[in-house]
Coordinates of N, CA and C in Angstrom, one line a residue:
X1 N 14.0 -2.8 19.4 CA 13.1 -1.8 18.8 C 12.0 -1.6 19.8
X2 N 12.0 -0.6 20.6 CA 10.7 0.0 20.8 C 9.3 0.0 20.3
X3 N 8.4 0.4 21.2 CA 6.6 0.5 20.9 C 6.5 1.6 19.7
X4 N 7.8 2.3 20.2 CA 7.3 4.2 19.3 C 7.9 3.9 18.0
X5 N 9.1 3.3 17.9 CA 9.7 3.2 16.9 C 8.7 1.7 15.8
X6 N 8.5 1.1 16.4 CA 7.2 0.1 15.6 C 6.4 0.9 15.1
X7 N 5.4 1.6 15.7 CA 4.2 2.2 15.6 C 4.5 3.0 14.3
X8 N 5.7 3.9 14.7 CA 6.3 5.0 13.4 C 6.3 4.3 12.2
X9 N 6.9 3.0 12.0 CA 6.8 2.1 11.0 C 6.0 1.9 10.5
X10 N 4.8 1.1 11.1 CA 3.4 0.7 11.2 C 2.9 2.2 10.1
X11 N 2.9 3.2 10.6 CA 2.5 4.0 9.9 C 3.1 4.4 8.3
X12 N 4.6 4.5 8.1 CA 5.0 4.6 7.1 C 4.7 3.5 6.2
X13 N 4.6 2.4 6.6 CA 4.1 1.5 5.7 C 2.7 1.5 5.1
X14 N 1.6 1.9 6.0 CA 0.3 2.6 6.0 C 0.6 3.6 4.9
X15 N 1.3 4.8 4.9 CA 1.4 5.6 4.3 C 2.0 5.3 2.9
X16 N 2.4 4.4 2.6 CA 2.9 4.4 1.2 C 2.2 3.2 0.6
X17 N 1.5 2.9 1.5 CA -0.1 2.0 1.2 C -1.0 2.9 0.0
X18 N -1.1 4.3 0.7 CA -2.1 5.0 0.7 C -1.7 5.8 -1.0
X19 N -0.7 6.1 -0.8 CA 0.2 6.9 -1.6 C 0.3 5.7 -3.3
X20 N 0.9 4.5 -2.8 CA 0.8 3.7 -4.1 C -0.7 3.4 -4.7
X21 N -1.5 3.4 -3.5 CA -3.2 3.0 -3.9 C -3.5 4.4 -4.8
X22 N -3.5 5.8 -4.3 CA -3.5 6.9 -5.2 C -2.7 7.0 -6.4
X23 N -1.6 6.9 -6.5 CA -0.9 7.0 -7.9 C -1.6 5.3 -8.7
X24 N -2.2 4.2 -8.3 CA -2.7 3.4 -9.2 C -4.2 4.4 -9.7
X25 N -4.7 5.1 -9.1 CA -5.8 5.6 -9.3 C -5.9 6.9 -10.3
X26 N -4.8 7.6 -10.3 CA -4.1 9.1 -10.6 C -4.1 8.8 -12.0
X27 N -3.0 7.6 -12.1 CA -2.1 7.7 -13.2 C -3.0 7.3 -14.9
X28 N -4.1 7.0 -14.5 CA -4.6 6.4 -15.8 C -4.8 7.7 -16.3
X29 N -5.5 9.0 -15.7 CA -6.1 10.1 -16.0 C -4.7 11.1 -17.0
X30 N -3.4 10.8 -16.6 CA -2.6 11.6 -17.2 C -1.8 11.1 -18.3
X31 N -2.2 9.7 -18.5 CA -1.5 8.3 -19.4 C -2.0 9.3 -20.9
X32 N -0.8 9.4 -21.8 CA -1.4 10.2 -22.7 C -2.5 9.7 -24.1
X33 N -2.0 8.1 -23.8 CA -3.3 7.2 -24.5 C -4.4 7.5 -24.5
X34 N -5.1 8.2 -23.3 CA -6.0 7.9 -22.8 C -6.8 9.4 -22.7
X35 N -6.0 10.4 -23.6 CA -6.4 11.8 -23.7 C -8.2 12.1 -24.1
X36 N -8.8 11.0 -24.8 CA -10.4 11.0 -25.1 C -11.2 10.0 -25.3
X37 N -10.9 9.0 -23.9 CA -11.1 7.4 -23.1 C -12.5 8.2 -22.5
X38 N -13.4 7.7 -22.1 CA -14.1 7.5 -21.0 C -13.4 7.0 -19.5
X39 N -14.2 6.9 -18.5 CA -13.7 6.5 -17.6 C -13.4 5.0 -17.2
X40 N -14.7 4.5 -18.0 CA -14.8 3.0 -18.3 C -13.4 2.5 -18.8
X41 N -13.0 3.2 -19.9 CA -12.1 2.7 -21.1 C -10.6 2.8 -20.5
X42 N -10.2 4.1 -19.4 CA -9.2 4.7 -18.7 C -8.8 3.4 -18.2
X43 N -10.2 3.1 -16.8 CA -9.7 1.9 -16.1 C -9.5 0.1 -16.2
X44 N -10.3 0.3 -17.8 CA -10.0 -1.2 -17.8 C -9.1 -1.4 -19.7
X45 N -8.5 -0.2 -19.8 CA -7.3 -0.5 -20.5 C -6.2 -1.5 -20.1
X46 N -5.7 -2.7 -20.9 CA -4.6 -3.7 -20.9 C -3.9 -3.1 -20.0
X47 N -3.1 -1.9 -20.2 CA -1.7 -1.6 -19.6 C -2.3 -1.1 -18.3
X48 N -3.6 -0.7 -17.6 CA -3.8 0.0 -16.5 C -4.4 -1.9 -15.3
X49 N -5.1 -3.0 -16.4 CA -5.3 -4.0 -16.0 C -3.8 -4.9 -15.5
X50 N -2.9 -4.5 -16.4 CA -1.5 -5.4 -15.7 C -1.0 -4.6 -14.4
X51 N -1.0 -3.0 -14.4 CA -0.8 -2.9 -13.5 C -1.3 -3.0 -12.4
X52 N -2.5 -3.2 -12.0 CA -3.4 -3.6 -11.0 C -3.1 -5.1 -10.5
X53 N -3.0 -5.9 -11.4 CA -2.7 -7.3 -11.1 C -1.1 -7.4 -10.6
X54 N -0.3 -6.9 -11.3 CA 1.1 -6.2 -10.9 C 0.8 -6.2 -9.8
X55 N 0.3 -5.3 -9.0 CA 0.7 -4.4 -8.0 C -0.3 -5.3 -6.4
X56 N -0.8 -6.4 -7.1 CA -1.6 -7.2 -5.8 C -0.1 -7.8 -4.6
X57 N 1.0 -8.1 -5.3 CA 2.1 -8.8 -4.8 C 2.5 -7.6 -3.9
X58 N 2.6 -6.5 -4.6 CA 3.3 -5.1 -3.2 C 2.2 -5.2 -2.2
X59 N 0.9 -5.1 -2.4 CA 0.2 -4.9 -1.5 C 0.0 -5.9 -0.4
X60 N -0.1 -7.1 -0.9 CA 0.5 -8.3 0.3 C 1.3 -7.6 1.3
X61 N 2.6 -7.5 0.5 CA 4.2 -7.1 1.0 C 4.0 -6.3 1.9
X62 N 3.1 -5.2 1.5 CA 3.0 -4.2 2.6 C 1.8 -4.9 3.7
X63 N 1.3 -5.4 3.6 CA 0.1 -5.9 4.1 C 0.7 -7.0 5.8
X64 N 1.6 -8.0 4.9 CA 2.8 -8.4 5.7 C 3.4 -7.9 6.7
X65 N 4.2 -6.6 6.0 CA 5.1 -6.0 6.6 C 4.5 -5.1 8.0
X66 N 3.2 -5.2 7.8 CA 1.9 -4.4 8.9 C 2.2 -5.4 9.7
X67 N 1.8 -6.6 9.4 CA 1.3 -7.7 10.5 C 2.7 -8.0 11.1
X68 N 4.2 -8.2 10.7 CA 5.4 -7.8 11.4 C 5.5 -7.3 12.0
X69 N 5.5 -6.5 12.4 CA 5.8 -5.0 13.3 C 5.0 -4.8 14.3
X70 N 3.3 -5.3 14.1 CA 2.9 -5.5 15.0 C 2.8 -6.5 15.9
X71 N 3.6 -7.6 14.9 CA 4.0 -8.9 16.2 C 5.4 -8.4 17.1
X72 N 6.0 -7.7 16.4 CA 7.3 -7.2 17.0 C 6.8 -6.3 18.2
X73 N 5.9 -5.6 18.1 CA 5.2 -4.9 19.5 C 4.9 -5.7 20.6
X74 N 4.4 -6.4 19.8 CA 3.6 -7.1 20.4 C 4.5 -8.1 21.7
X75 N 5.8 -9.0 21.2 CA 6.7 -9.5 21.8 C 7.4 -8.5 22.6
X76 N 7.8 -7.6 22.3 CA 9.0 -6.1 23.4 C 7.8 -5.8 23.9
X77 N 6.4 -5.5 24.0 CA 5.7 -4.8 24.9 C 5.5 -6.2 26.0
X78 N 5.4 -7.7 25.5 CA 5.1 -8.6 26.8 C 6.6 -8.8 27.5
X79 N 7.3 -8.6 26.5 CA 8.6 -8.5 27.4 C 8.8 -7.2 28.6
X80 N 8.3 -6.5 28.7 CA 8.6 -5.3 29.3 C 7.8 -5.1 30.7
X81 N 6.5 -6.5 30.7 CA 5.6 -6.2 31.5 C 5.8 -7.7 32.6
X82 N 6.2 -7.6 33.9 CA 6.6 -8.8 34.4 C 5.4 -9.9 34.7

């Protein structure tokens, strides 16, 4: 694996960071429970609190999967350099 092909990764992982952080954010507003909630009420509804706690385990994973990839650079780029 390559510098370019890590980095690409590095990013897509970033990017679906970004993307799952938005839809935890998004989704309370269109939950149909929640049609005449406050914002208070939106975000610390039971089913919007499991998801948050839910979703600490992906975020590791991807958090992980960052710190992988850049050890993997990290090893092919000192390999490359005499």
């Amino acid at each position: 694996m390559n510098e370019v092909q890590t980095i690409f990764l590095q990013i897509v992982v970033l990017l679906i960071g970004i993307a799952a952080l938005a839809f935890l954010l998004w989704e309370p507003h269109v939950e149909g429970v929640n049609k005449h909630a406050t914002l208070f009420e939106m975000y610390f509804s039971s089913f919007v609190a499991y998801a948050y706690i839910g979703s600490i385990p992906f975020f590791a994973a991807l958090y992980q999967t960052f710190k992988l990839l850049g050890y993997a650079r990290q090893i092919r780029c000192s390999r490359q350099r005499p």
